XYZ file of C-alpha atoms in Angstrom:
494
model
C -7.459 6.437 -19.277
C -5.020 8.711 -21.042
C -4.419 11.592 -18.638
C -2.586 12.318 -15.418
C -5.327 14.756 -14.380
C -7.375 13.703 -11.325
C -10.213 11.378 -12.304
C -12.743 9.166 -10.547
C -13.089 5.447 -11.131
C -15.157 2.685 -9.566
C -14.754 -1.075 -9.388
C -17.585 -3.532 -8.741
C -15.995 -6.818 -7.704
C -18.274 -9.884 -7.508
C -16.320 -12.561 -5.677
C -17.098 -15.964 -4.241
C -17.637 -14.590 -0.734
C -17.982 -10.825 -0.957
C -19.413 -8.293 -3.377
C -17.729 -4.941 -3.185
C -17.980 -1.445 -4.592
C -14.883 0.714 -4.330
C -14.767 4.283 -5.639
C -11.304 5.674 -6.272
C -9.747 9.041 -6.923
C -6.771 8.760 -9.271
C -4.184 11.539 -9.190
C -1.394 10.577 -11.552
C -0.076 7.252 -10.272
C -1.616 7.803 -6.822
C -4.695 5.715 -6.005
C -6.975 6.991 -3.230
C -9.936 5.026 -1.905
C -12.798 7.441 -1.326
C -15.652 4.988 -0.776
C -15.695 1.275 0.038
C -18.770 -0.906 0.630
C -18.801 -4.676 1.016
C -21.603 -7.255 1.243
C -20.782 -10.819 2.307
C -23.171 -12.582 -0.031
C -21.483 -16.012 -0.099
C -22.237 -16.631 -3.775
C -19.814 -19.547 -3.947
C -20.759 -21.202 -0.686
C -22.576 -24.183 -2.301
C -20.486 -24.730 -5.435
C -18.395 -27.547 -3.951
C -21.598 -29.456 -3.135
C -24.028 -28.470 -5.903
C -21.974 -26.876 -8.660
C -24.350 -23.915 -8.546
C -24.368 -20.470 -6.972
C -25.998 -20.138 -3.577
C -29.650 -19.115 -3.930
C -29.500 -16.864 -0.901
C -26.203 -15.504 -2.203
C -27.766 -14.593 -5.543
C -30.594 -12.777 -3.770
C -28.135 -10.808 -1.609
C -25.953 -10.070 -4.624
C -28.839 -8.576 -6.623
C -29.846 -6.334 -3.737
C -26.244 -5.159 -3.354
C -25.730 -4.589 -7.072
C -28.935 -2.581 -7.408
C -27.719 -0.371 -4.574
C -24.266 -0.012 -6.153
C -25.821 0.991 -9.454
C -27.877 3.660 -7.683
C -24.836 4.941 -5.802
C -22.800 5.272 -8.973
C -25.645 7.189 -10.565
C -25.095 9.898 -7.952
C -21.285 10.119 -8.242
C -18.892 11.640 -10.721
C -17.260 8.290 -11.491
C -16.637 8.266 -15.201
C -14.882 4.903 -15.398
C -16.639 1.837 -14.010
C -15.168 -1.666 -14.046
C -17.497 -4.538 -13.121
C -15.975 -7.990 -12.845
C -16.862 -11.435 -11.496
C -14.353 -14.046 -10.432
C -14.191 -17.719 -9.410
C -17.744 -18.395 -8.207
C -19.434 -17.015 -11.320
C -16.719 -18.492 -13.523
C -17.053 -22.003 -12.112
C -20.781 -22.302 -11.368
C -22.987 -24.078 -13.884
C -25.454 -21.185 -13.623
C -22.774 -18.469 -13.771
C -23.782 -17.207 -17.216
C -27.421 -17.121 -16.177
C -26.436 -14.990 -13.182
C -24.554 -12.521 -15.409
C -27.633 -12.209 -17.617
C -29.875 -11.709 -14.576
C -27.599 -8.945 -13.268
C -27.757 -7.200 -16.644
C -31.555 -7.423 -16.780
C -32.180 -6.267 -13.214
C -29.439 -3.691 -12.706
C -28.044 -2.722 -16.093
C -24.540 -3.684 -14.907
C -22.447 -5.506 -17.495
C -20.391 -8.019 -15.526
C -17.183 -9.259 -17.103
C -16.386 -12.782 -15.934
C -12.628 -13.107 -15.611
C -10.803 -16.298 -16.484
C -8.420 -17.693 -13.888
C -5.481 -16.398 -15.930
C -6.994 -12.919 -16.147
C -7.745 -12.881 -12.431
C -4.156 -13.852 -11.642
C -2.782 -11.212 -13.986
C -4.871 -8.410 -12.500
C -3.910 -9.463 -8.992
C -0.249 -9.293 -9.951
C -0.744 -5.877 -11.554
C -2.445 -4.767 -8.352
C 0.589 -5.763 -6.311
C 2.755 -3.876 -8.821
C 0.486 -0.835 -8.425
C 1.598 -0.692 -4.794
C 5.119 -2.096 -5.215
C 6.366 -1.287 -8.739
C 9.374 -3.620 -8.731
C 7.658 -6.565 -7.047
C 9.483 -9.830 -7.710
C 8.569 -13.343 -6.622
C 5.111 -14.937 -6.628
C 1.763 -13.252 -6.031
C -0.955 -15.342 -4.423
C -4.522 -14.005 -4.396
C -6.839 -16.047 -2.200
C -10.536 -15.587 -2.859
C -13.518 -17.488 -1.544
C -13.350 -20.082 -4.319
C -9.809 -20.230 -5.636
C -6.171 -19.278 -5.265
C -4.418 -17.578 -8.163
C -0.636 -17.826 -8.282
C 1.383 -15.718 -10.702
C 5.082 -15.109 -11.051
C 6.178 -11.477 -11.126
C 9.518 -10.004 -12.105
C 10.139 -6.287 -11.750
C 6.383 -5.787 -11.385
C 5.553 -7.617 -14.650
C 3.265 -10.696 -14.508
C 4.613 -13.927 -15.947
C 3.169 -17.460 -15.824
C 0.126 -18.145 -13.687
C -2.186 -20.929 -12.510
C -5.420 -21.318 -10.570
C -5.902 -23.772 -7.700
C -9.262 -24.798 -6.135
C -8.251 -24.098 -2.531
C -10.436 -21.135 -1.612
C -12.279 -21.656 1.688
C -15.587 -22.422 -0.040
C -13.861 -24.954 -2.315
C -12.491 -26.756 0.748
C -15.589 -26.682 2.940
C -17.535 -29.851 3.529
C -20.456 -30.527 5.809
C -19.430 -30.893 9.420
C -16.930 -29.151 11.671
C -13.545 -27.926 10.485
C -10.942 -30.718 10.623
C -7.416 -29.211 10.586
C -5.546 -32.383 9.620
C -7.981 -33.306 6.849
C -7.958 -29.762 5.418
C -4.154 -29.545 5.535
C -3.889 -32.873 3.707
C -6.377 -31.727 1.061
C -4.517 -28.431 0.613
C -1.208 -30.255 0.099
C -2.844 -32.507 -2.465
C -4.427 -29.656 -4.431
C -1.256 -27.561 -4.318
C 0.989 -30.373 -5.555
C 1.178 -28.842 -9.086
C 2.383 -25.516 -7.596
C 6.039 -26.599 -7.407
C 7.053 -24.457 -10.456
C 6.144 -21.360 -8.417
C 9.130 -21.743 -6.075
C 10.250 -18.315 -4.863
C 12.030 -16.376 -2.135
C 9.303 -13.744 -1.759
C 5.586 -14.450 -1.632
C 3.145 -11.534 -1.975
C -0.084 -12.382 -0.135
C -3.313 -10.836 -1.456
C -6.855 -11.263 -0.157
C -8.974 -10.204 2.776
C -8.532 -13.404 4.795
C -4.755 -13.228 4.595
C -4.805 -9.533 5.494
C -6.793 -10.497 8.593
C -4.139 -13.067 9.443
C -1.493 -10.311 9.268
C -3.598 -8.135 11.569
C -3.810 -10.962 14.110
C -0.013 -11.257 14.055
C 0.330 -7.487 14.596
C -1.913 -7.648 17.658
C -0.109 -10.687 19.041
C 3.341 -9.108 18.720
C 2.430 -5.534 19.669
C 3.507 -4.200 16.291
C 3.141 -0.400 16.522
C 2.010 0.470 12.990
C -1.336 -1.127 12.126
C -0.952 -0.875 8.338
C -1.295 -4.100 6.369
C 0.228 -2.927 3.097
C 3.914 -3.912 2.959
C 3.740 -5.750 6.300
C 6.512 -8.338 6.116
C 7.015 -11.627 7.934
C 9.698 -14.254 7.785
C 8.211 -17.517 6.549
C 8.776 -19.113 9.966
C 6.640 -16.413 11.648
C 3.922 -16.675 9.006
C 3.848 -20.465 9.286
C 3.614 -20.379 13.053
C 0.735 -17.887 12.933
C -1.097 -19.741 10.151
C -0.852 -23.081 11.936
C -2.041 -21.538 15.182
C -5.098 -19.980 13.514
C -5.883 -23.180 11.578
C -6.300 -25.004 14.865
C -8.573 -22.536 16.636
C -12.256 -23.041 17.225
C -14.652 -20.404 15.957
C -15.254 -19.072 19.462
C -11.504 -18.834 20.078
C -11.001 -16.919 16.846
C -13.750 -14.468 17.713
C -11.939 -13.653 20.945
C -8.529 -13.289 19.271
C -7.185 -9.732 18.937
C -7.383 -8.465 15.366
C -9.620 -11.285 14.134
C -12.748 -10.395 12.168
C -15.858 -12.113 13.473
C -17.260 -12.093 9.933
C -14.313 -14.218 8.787
C -14.316 -16.644 11.713
C -15.790 -19.414 9.570
C -13.365 -19.104 6.653
C -10.203 -17.927 8.411
C -8.949 -21.412 9.482
C -9.173 -22.553 5.854
C -7.304 -19.466 4.648
C -4.621 -20.066 7.277
C -4.230 -23.694 6.197
C -3.840 -22.576 2.581
C -1.169 -20.001 3.483
C 0.787 -22.640 5.385
C 0.470 -25.025 2.447
C 1.623 -22.418 -0.056
C 4.652 -21.404 2.007
C 5.717 -25.024 2.321
C 5.143 -25.738 -1.356
C 6.887 -22.705 -2.888
C 9.626 -22.454 -0.251
C 9.203 -18.707 0.304
C 11.512 -17.060 2.845
C 9.560 -13.831 3.202
C 5.845 -13.027 3.082
C 4.784 -9.514 2.065
C 1.113 -8.652 2.558
C -0.463 -6.367 -0.031
C -3.543 -4.210 0.458
C -3.683 -3.896 -3.330
C -4.961 -6.624 -5.609
C -7.294 -7.299 -8.498
C -9.213 -4.003 -8.280
C -6.094 -1.866 -8.293
C -4.719 -4.026 -11.113
C -7.705 -3.088 -13.249
C -6.985 0.578 -12.549
C -3.282 0.278 -13.295
C -3.894 -1.374 -16.657
C -6.312 1.405 -17.602
C -3.719 4.141 -17.035
C -1.785 5.650 -19.913
C 1.806 4.325 -20.194
C 3.283 7.680 -19.141
C 1.148 7.616 -15.988
C 1.970 3.966 -15.219
C 5.658 4.868 -15.457
C 5.346 7.336 -12.551
C 6.418 6.228 -9.106
C 3.440 5.756 -6.732
C 5.358 7.111 -3.735
C 6.399 10.358 -5.431
C 2.943 10.793 -6.996
C 1.173 9.913 -3.780
C 3.084 12.314 -1.569
C 2.704 15.089 -4.110
C -1.054 14.528 -4.076
C -1.057 14.216 -0.287
C 0.153 17.818 -0.119
C -3.311 18.718 -1.511
C -1.823 21.033 -4.123
C -0.018 18.661 -6.509
C 1.083 21.381 -8.939
C 2.638 23.451 -6.169
C 4.131 20.351 -4.576
C 5.869 19.480 -7.841
C 7.085 23.055 -8.504
C 8.729 23.530 -5.112
C 9.325 19.837 -4.432
C 10.969 19.254 -7.788
C 13.243 22.283 -7.314
C 14.222 21.120 -3.816
C 14.893 17.652 -5.160
C 17.285 19.016 -7.799
C 18.911 21.296 -5.215
C 19.607 18.938 -2.324
C 19.635 15.426 -3.820
C 23.195 15.694 -5.255
C 24.502 16.588 -1.795
C 22.636 13.754 -0.064
C 23.789 11.304 -2.747
C 27.322 11.624 -1.323
C 26.205 10.129 2.019
C 26.309 6.436 2.896
C 22.932 4.824 2.029
C 20.663 3.943 4.967
C 17.599 2.636 3.090
C 18.929 -0.314 1.148
C 19.638 1.540 -2.070
C 16.303 3.388 -2.207
C 17.676 6.543 -0.598
C 17.526 8.683 -3.748
C 13.871 7.830 -4.403
C 12.838 8.473 -0.782
C 14.723 11.799 -0.728
C 12.936 12.779 -3.937
C 9.584 11.791 -2.448
C 10.266 13.699 0.774
C 10.898 16.883 -1.187
C 7.309 16.701 -2.481
C 6.189 17.049 1.152
C 7.839 20.442 1.580
C 4.472 22.227 1.701
C 2.671 19.468 3.573
C 1.438 20.809 6.880
C 1.166 24.405 5.726
C -2.585 24.350 6.443
C -2.189 22.847 9.910
C -2.017 24.816 13.158
C 1.597 26.030 13.533
C 1.799 24.990 17.210
C 0.973 21.382 16.315
C 2.112 21.233 12.680
C 5.122 18.973 13.175
C 3.282 16.362 15.242
C 0.171 16.313 13.046
C 2.244 16.077 9.866
C 4.276 13.225 11.377
C 1.124 11.212 12.151
C -0.460 11.822 8.750
C 2.624 10.879 6.762
C 3.311 7.793 8.906
C -0.206 6.439 8.328
C -1.000 7.854 4.881
C -2.646 5.516 2.335
C 0.212 6.066 -0.117
C 1.673 2.997 -1.797
C 5.196 2.255 -2.935
C 6.872 2.422 0.488
C 7.989 -0.008 3.145
C 7.099 0.522 6.792
C 10.669 1.681 7.462
C 10.364 4.228 4.659
C 7.068 5.450 6.132
C 8.837 6.100 9.429
C 11.758 7.776 7.641
C 9.463 10.150 5.744
C 7.435 10.895 8.857
C 10.584 11.846 10.800
C 11.758 13.967 7.862
C 8.498 15.913 7.701
C 8.591 16.328 11.493
C 12.089 17.797 11.269
C 11.037 19.989 8.346
C 8.734 21.888 10.730
C 10.666 21.898 14.024
C 14.144 21.635 15.487
C 12.821 19.480 18.366
C 14.831 16.258 18.304
C 12.105 13.604 18.173
C 8.341 13.167 17.887
C 6.463 11.669 20.816
C 6.004 8.240 19.211
C 9.623 7.173 19.703
C 8.513 3.582 20.451
C 7.246 3.335 16.863
C 10.523 4.614 15.478
C 12.598 2.183 17.520
C 10.673 -0.751 16.003
C 10.757 0.461 12.416
C 13.934 2.499 11.911
C 17.501 2.117 13.148
C 19.419 5.010 14.688
C 21.440 5.929 11.584
C 18.295 6.100 9.458
C 16.499 8.220 12.069
C 19.436 10.631 12.124
C 19.494 10.840 8.326
C 15.752 11.503 8.231
C 16.157 14.403 10.672
C 18.940 15.782 8.495
C 16.782 15.508 5.389
C 13.947 17.371 7.102
C 16.412 20.058 8.182
C 17.692 20.343 4.601
C 14.148 20.753 3.244
C 13.483 23.420 5.889
C 16.702 25.180 4.900
C 15.784 25.119 1.204
C 12.255 26.433 1.834
C 13.491 29.306 4.015
C 16.398 30.070 1.704
C 14.085 30.726 -1.241
C 10.993 31.830 0.674
C 9.126 29.062 -1.206
C 10.085 30.726 -4.509
C 11.648 27.791 -6.376
C 13.473 30.027 -8.852
C 15.755 31.442 -6.140
C 17.246 28.025 -5.384
C 19.170 28.284 -8.624
C 21.299 31.054 -7.086
C 22.596 28.846 -4.258
C 24.076 25.378 -3.821
C 24.557 22.840 -1.054
C 27.617 20.615 -0.694
C 28.286 17.878 1.876
C 31.620 16.149 2.450
C 33.004 14.086 5.296
C 33.661 17.104 7.524
C 31.528 20.040 6.376
C 28.166 21.196 5.158
C 28.774 24.098 2.776
C 26.076 26.559 1.743
C 27.121 28.710 -1.207
C 25.263 31.681 -2.692
C 26.030 33.716 -5.756
C 27.648 36.960 -4.615
C 25.066 39.155 -6.347
C 22.284 37.380 -4.392
C 24.075 36.722 -1.112
C 22.324 39.505 0.810
C 18.957 38.129 -0.279
C 19.672 34.485 0.462
C 22.042 34.335 3.443
C 20.155 35.973 6.299
C 20.200 35.038 9.989
C 17.315 32.577 9.634
C 18.979 30.832 6.733
C 22.165 30.448 8.765
C 20.211 28.971 11.708
C 18.571 26.440 9.408
C 21.942 25.521 7.930
C 23.423 25.094 11.413
C 20.602 22.683 12.297
C 21.364 20.644 9.171
C 25.096 20.547 9.913
C 24.447 19.450 13.503
C 22.087 16.687 12.334
C 24.860 15.342 10.096
C 27.599 15.839 12.703
C 29.520 18.231 10.475
C 30.883 21.777 10.576
C 28.992 24.528 8.742
C 30.594 26.738 6.107
C 28.627 29.585 4.551
C 30.124 31.625 1.739
C 29.377 33.478 -1.461
C 31.105 33.218 -4.834
């Protein structure tokens, strides 16, 4: 793919447990899921015992793939990626299955090697977190792929036969026996020692959801959910010792994963112990998004997913960039003088927030601030932590109203400290000031400037344009900004 223009793409992912079709809309570096269908075929269920694909799984897979082929025939998807992973790769009849799929559906399946699967999983994590560093672990039904990442770039990798289907034996789940087997099979994983472990895969995402329910976490978004290793270990060990009926009653647990979830939990515990990770970051992105990222042109891959995503979220990306880019250039130098509140990512988040200047313009004015807050907080835009989500949501709330806080203050208290909340309100006020100053005409911002020091917020307009730019409404917006920063307002022309 060589363009930043919006395009459609689809991925058919034939895994050991599930077969999935995901249709995406790509807008620059932003990746939107527009359709997602999954069939739990269990292709790899019998490989540990027979070395072959499950007969019933093959039958289910062919039905699903015929449907997927028909669905894609009715869409505008111009780029289709069809891949198969561990089950097809490892089964003695894997090649025969690929040929059968081609004959019956016309789909050309590409069977990925373990190294390729690991690489695409790492690229997928980088698609959502560009500077990801540590180790990515992608747990599928048949295998676990581990790959080192540094600054978002994949390094060495290895595949381990510890997927739930690879660990299953006839009879009930035996926690101690499974944990011992996991430790044995992960013994060669010592070179993947890391501080940060990026967890990929549906079973591990379900584990994160269970933890959210158990702790009352207010933002039910898996992507970028972070746990200390001690919390992750405690949760994993608890789940690994639950009966199927207990799991089905557990908040956040998927009944469809009740059989495999204890195995996945045992593997996560084993990995954490083996690699010594201090922090676990769950990723909603993985192999499929890695395929998409690799297909993008270098200039598109170089874009930041947060800035691209929020520009696209505004529904009019060109307008968002015209006004948002001008606001960014206008107010970012002033905000750069303030003490950072987002761990050194303040400049990027300020830049991203500017792209939201027009977001909410099509919402009802009486409810615009609240609706915009909710949509930004829960938007499917990658490249942001949960704290940054809350920061941006508060900023867009303050962009549309001078009311101090949104209703969901309990969410903010869990995700964002007081100084960051205050800065977000100030940023929203600054964006509101800039929009009203220029009447959404980006060119007029060049005739004014904004300065912030320890005591004052100074709004300066060129004398020839002062009457046009410094009206009563502009002054009110500037006063709101100064109050949010705890500073005195100065307005003058030069």
